[in-house]
Protein backbone atom coordinates (compact mmCIF):
# COMPACT_ATOMS: atom_id res chain seq x y z
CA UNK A 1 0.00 0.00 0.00
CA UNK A 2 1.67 3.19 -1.22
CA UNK A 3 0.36 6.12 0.64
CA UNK A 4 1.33 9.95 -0.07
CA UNK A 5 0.59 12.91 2.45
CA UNK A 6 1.25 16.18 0.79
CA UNK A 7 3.27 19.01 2.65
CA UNK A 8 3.06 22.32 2.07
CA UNK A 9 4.83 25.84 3.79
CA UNK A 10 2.46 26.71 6.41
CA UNK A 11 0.12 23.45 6.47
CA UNK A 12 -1.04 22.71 10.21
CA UNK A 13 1.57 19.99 10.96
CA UNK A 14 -1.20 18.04 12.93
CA UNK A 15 -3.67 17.80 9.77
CA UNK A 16 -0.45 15.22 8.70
CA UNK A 17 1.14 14.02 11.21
CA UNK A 18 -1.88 12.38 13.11
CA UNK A 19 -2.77 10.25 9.92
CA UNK A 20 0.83 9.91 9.34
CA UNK A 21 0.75 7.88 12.71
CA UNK A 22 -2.05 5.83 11.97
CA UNK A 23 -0.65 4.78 8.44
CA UNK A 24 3.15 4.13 9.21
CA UNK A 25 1.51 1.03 11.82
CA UNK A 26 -0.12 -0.29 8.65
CA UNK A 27 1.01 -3.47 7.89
CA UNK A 28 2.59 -3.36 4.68
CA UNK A 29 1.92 0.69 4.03
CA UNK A 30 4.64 2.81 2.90
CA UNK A 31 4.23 6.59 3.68
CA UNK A 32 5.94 8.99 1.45
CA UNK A 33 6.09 12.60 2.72
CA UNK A 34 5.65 14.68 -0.97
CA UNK A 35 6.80 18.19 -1.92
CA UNK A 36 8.25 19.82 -4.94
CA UNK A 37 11.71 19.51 -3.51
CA UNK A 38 13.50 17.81 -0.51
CA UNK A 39 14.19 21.35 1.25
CA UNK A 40 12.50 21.59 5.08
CA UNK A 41 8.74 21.91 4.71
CA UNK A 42 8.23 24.67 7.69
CA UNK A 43 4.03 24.46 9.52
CA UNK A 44 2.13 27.05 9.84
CA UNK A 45 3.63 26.80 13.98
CA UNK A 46 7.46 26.70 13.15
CA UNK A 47 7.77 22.96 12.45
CA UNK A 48 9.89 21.96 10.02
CA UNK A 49 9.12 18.64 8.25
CA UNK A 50 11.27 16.89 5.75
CA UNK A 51 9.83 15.58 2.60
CA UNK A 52 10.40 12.09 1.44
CA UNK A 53 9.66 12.15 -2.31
CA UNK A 54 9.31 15.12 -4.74
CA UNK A 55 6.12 15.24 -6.88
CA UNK A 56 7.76 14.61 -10.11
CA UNK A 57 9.69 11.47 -8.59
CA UNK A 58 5.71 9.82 -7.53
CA UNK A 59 4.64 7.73 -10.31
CA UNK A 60 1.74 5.90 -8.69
CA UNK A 61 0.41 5.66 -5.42
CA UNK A 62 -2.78 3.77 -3.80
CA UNK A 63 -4.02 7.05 -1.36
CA UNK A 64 -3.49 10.54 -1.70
CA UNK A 65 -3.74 12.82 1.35
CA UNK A 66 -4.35 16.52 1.58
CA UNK A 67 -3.46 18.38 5.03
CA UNK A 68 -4.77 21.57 5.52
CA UNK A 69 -3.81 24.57 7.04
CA UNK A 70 -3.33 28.49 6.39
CA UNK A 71 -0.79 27.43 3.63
CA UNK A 72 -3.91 25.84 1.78
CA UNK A 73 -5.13 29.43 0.67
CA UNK A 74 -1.77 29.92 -1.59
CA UNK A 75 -1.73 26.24 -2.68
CA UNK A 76 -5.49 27.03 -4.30
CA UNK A 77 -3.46 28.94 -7.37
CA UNK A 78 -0.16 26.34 -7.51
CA UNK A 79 -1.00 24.29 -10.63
CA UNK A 80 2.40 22.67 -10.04
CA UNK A 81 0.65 21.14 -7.12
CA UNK A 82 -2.92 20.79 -8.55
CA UNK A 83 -1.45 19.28 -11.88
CA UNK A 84 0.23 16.78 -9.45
CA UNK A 85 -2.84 15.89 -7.50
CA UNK A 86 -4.98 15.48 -10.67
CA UNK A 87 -2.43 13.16 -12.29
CA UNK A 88 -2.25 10.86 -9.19
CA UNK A 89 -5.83 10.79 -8.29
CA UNK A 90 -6.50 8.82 -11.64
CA UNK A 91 -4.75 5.91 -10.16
CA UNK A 92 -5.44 6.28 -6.50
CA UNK A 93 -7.82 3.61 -4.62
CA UNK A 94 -8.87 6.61 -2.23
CA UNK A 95 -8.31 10.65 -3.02
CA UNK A 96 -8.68 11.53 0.71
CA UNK A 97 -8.02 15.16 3.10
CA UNK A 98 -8.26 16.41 6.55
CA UNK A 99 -9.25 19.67 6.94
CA UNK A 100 -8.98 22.25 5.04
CA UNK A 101 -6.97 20.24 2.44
CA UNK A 102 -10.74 19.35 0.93
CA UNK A 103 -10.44 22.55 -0.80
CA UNK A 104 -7.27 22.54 -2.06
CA UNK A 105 -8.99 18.94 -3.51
CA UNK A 106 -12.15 21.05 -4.85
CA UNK A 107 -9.45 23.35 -6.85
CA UNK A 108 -8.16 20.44 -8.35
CA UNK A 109 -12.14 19.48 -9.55
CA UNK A 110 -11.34 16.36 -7.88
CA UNK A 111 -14.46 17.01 -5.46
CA UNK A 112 -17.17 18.28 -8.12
CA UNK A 113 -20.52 15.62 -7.12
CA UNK A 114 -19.29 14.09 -3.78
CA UNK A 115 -19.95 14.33 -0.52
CA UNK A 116 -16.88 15.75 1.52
CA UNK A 117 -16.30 17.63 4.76
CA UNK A 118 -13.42 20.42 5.97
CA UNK A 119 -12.98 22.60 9.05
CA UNK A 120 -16.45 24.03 10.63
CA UNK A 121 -15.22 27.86 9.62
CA UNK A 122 -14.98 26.70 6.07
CA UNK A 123 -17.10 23.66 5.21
CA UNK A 124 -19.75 26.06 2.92
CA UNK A 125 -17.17 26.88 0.86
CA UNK A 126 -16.75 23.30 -0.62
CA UNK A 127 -20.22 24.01 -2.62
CA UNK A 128 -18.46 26.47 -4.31
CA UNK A 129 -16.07 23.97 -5.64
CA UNK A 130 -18.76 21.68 -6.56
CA UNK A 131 -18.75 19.35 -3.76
CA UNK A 132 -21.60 18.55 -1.29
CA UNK A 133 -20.50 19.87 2.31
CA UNK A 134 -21.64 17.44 5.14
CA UNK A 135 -20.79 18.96 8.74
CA UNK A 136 -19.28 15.15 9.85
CA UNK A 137 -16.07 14.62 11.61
CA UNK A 138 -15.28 11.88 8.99
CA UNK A 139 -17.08 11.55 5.23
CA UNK A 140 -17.12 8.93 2.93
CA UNK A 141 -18.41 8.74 -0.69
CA UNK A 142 -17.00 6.44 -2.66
CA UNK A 143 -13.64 6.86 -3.32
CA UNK A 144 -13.38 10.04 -1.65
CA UNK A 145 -12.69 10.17 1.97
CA UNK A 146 -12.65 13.42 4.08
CA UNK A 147 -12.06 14.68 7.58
CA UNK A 148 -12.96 17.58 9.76
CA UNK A 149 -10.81 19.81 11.65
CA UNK A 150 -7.66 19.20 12.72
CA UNK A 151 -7.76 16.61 15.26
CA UNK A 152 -10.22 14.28 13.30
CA UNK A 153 -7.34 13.80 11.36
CA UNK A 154 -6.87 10.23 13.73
CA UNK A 155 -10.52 9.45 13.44
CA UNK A 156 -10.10 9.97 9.64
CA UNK A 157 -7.22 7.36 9.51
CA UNK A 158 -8.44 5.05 11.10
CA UNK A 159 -11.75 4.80 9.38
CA UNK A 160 -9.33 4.19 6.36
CA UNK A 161 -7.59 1.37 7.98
CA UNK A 162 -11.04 -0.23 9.36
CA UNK A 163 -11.92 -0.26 5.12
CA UNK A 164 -8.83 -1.05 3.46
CA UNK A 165 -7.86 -4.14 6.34
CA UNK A 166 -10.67 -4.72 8.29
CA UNK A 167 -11.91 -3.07 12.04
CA UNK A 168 -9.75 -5.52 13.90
CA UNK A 169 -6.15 -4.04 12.56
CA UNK A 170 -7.95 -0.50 12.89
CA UNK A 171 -8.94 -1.34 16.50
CA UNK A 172 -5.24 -2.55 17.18
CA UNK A 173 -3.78 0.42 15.72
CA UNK A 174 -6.04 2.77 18.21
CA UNK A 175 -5.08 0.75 21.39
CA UNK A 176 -1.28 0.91 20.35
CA UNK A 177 -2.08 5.33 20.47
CA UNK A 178 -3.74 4.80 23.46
CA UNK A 179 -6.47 7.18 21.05
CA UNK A 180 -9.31 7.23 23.98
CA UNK A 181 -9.94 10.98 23.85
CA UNK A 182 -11.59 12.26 26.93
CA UNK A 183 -11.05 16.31 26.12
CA UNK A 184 -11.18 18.77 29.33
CA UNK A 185 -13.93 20.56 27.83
CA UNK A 186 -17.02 19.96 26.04
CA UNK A 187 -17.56 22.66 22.68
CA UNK A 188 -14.59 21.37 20.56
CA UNK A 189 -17.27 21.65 17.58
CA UNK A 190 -19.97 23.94 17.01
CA UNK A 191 -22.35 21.47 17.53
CA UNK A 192 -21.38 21.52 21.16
CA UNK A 193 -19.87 24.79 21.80
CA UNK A 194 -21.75 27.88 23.06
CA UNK A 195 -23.43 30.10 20.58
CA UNK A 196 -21.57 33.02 22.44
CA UNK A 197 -18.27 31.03 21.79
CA UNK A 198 -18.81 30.33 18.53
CA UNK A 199 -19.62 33.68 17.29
CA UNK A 200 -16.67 35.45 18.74
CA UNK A 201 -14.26 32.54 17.10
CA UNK A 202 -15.99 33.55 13.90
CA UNK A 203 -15.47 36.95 14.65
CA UNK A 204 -11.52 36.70 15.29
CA UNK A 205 -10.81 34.59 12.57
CA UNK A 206 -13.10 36.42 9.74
CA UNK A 207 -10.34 37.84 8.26
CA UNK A 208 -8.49 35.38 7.55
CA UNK A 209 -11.60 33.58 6.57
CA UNK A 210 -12.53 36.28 3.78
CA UNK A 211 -9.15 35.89 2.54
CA UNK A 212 -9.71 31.99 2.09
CA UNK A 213 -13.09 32.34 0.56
CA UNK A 214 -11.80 35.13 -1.79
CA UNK A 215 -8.85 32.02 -2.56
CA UNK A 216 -11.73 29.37 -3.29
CA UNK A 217 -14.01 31.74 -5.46
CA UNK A 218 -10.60 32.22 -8.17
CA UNK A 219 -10.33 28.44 -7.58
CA UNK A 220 -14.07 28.06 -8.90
CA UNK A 221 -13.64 30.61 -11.53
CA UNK A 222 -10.67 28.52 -13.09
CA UNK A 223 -12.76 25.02 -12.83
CA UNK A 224 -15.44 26.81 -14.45
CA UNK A 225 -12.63 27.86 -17.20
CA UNK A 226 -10.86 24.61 -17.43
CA UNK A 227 -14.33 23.07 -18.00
CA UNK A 228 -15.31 25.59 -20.26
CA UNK A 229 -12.06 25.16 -22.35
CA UNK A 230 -12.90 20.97 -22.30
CA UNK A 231 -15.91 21.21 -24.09
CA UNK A 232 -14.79 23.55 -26.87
């Protein structure tokens, strides 16, 4: 099982490395770590991650991974990477994301009809790309498989393990984490968060927000080009 986990400057290191833990206990996975070069990949936090393969060394892989992260709003506009995710998604058994990286798979039109999820701020903006937002921590449709924020990057892996080898390796892989989250405080969603709490998140991260909205409207204007330019 060949499994590739994009980096990108200023991804949210977490949106990678939890899968990443989940799939390098896979029996029999390989995990490549993929960028355009082999330079120090630095997180959005001041991590810097090392790439394992550059995108024009990947010929084939079985899953594809998107992380998410501030860095996604640039990677909207970097054909070299969209180019790269279209060509490998053709041969890919799953075309998966956690986060945010759902968009960056909407810009690629590799979302356009299914069901997918991203991070609560920024799950309406999927329909813009096409896609069909569904406010779950993990979504499946078909070959598509798609996490929520951050953290359900784990939950997200590990429903991939439970399809590709069963729930018992999946199970084993949780009790070697020790993954039995008990969090300190309920409202880690906005399902269960206060109204009050949510609204002044929305309010401190708006701009930012606009700025990521304005990134997936360009990336919807281009599809619409692209497709456009196809049927000519």
């Amino acid at each position: 099982m060949q499994i590739g986990l994009v980096l990108f400057p200023k991804l949210t290191q977490l949106d990678l490395t939890g899968p990443a833990e989940v799939f390098f206990r896979m029996p029999g996975a390989k995990v490549h770590l993929l960028w355009k070069t082999l330079e120090p990949v630095t997180s959005d936090r001041g991590l810097s991650i090392l790439p394992t393969m550059r995108f024009d060394d990947c010929a084939a892989l079985d899953l594809i991974c998107v992380p998410g992260g501030p860095g996604q709003i640039e990677l909207m506009s970097d054909e070299e990477t969209l180019g790269f995710l279209r060509r490998i998604a053709a041969g890919c058994q799953l075309v998966t994301s956690v986060c945010t990286g759902s968009l960056v798979l909407g810009a690629a039109g590799l979302l356009e009809g299914y069901r997918a999820t991203s991070h609560w701020s920024s799950i309406d903006q999927l329909a813009l790309l096409g896609a069909i937002p569904v406010a779950e921590r993990v979504v499946k449709d078909r070959n598509r498989i798609t996490g929520a924020g951050v953290t359900s990057g784990i939950d997200f892996a590990l429903t991939v393990v439970a399809d590709l080898l069963g729930e018992d390796i999946a199970r084993e892989i949780q009790l070697q984490m020790e993954y039995d989250p008990k969090p300190p405080f309920d409202g880690g969603s906005p399902r269960s968060a206060s109204a009050a709490l949510v609204e002044a998140t929305r309010q401190k991260i708006a701009p930012f927000i606009d700025r990521r909205r304005l990134a997936t409207e360009l990336a919807a204007a281009r599809l619409r080009e692209r497709a456009e330019g196809s049927v000519r």
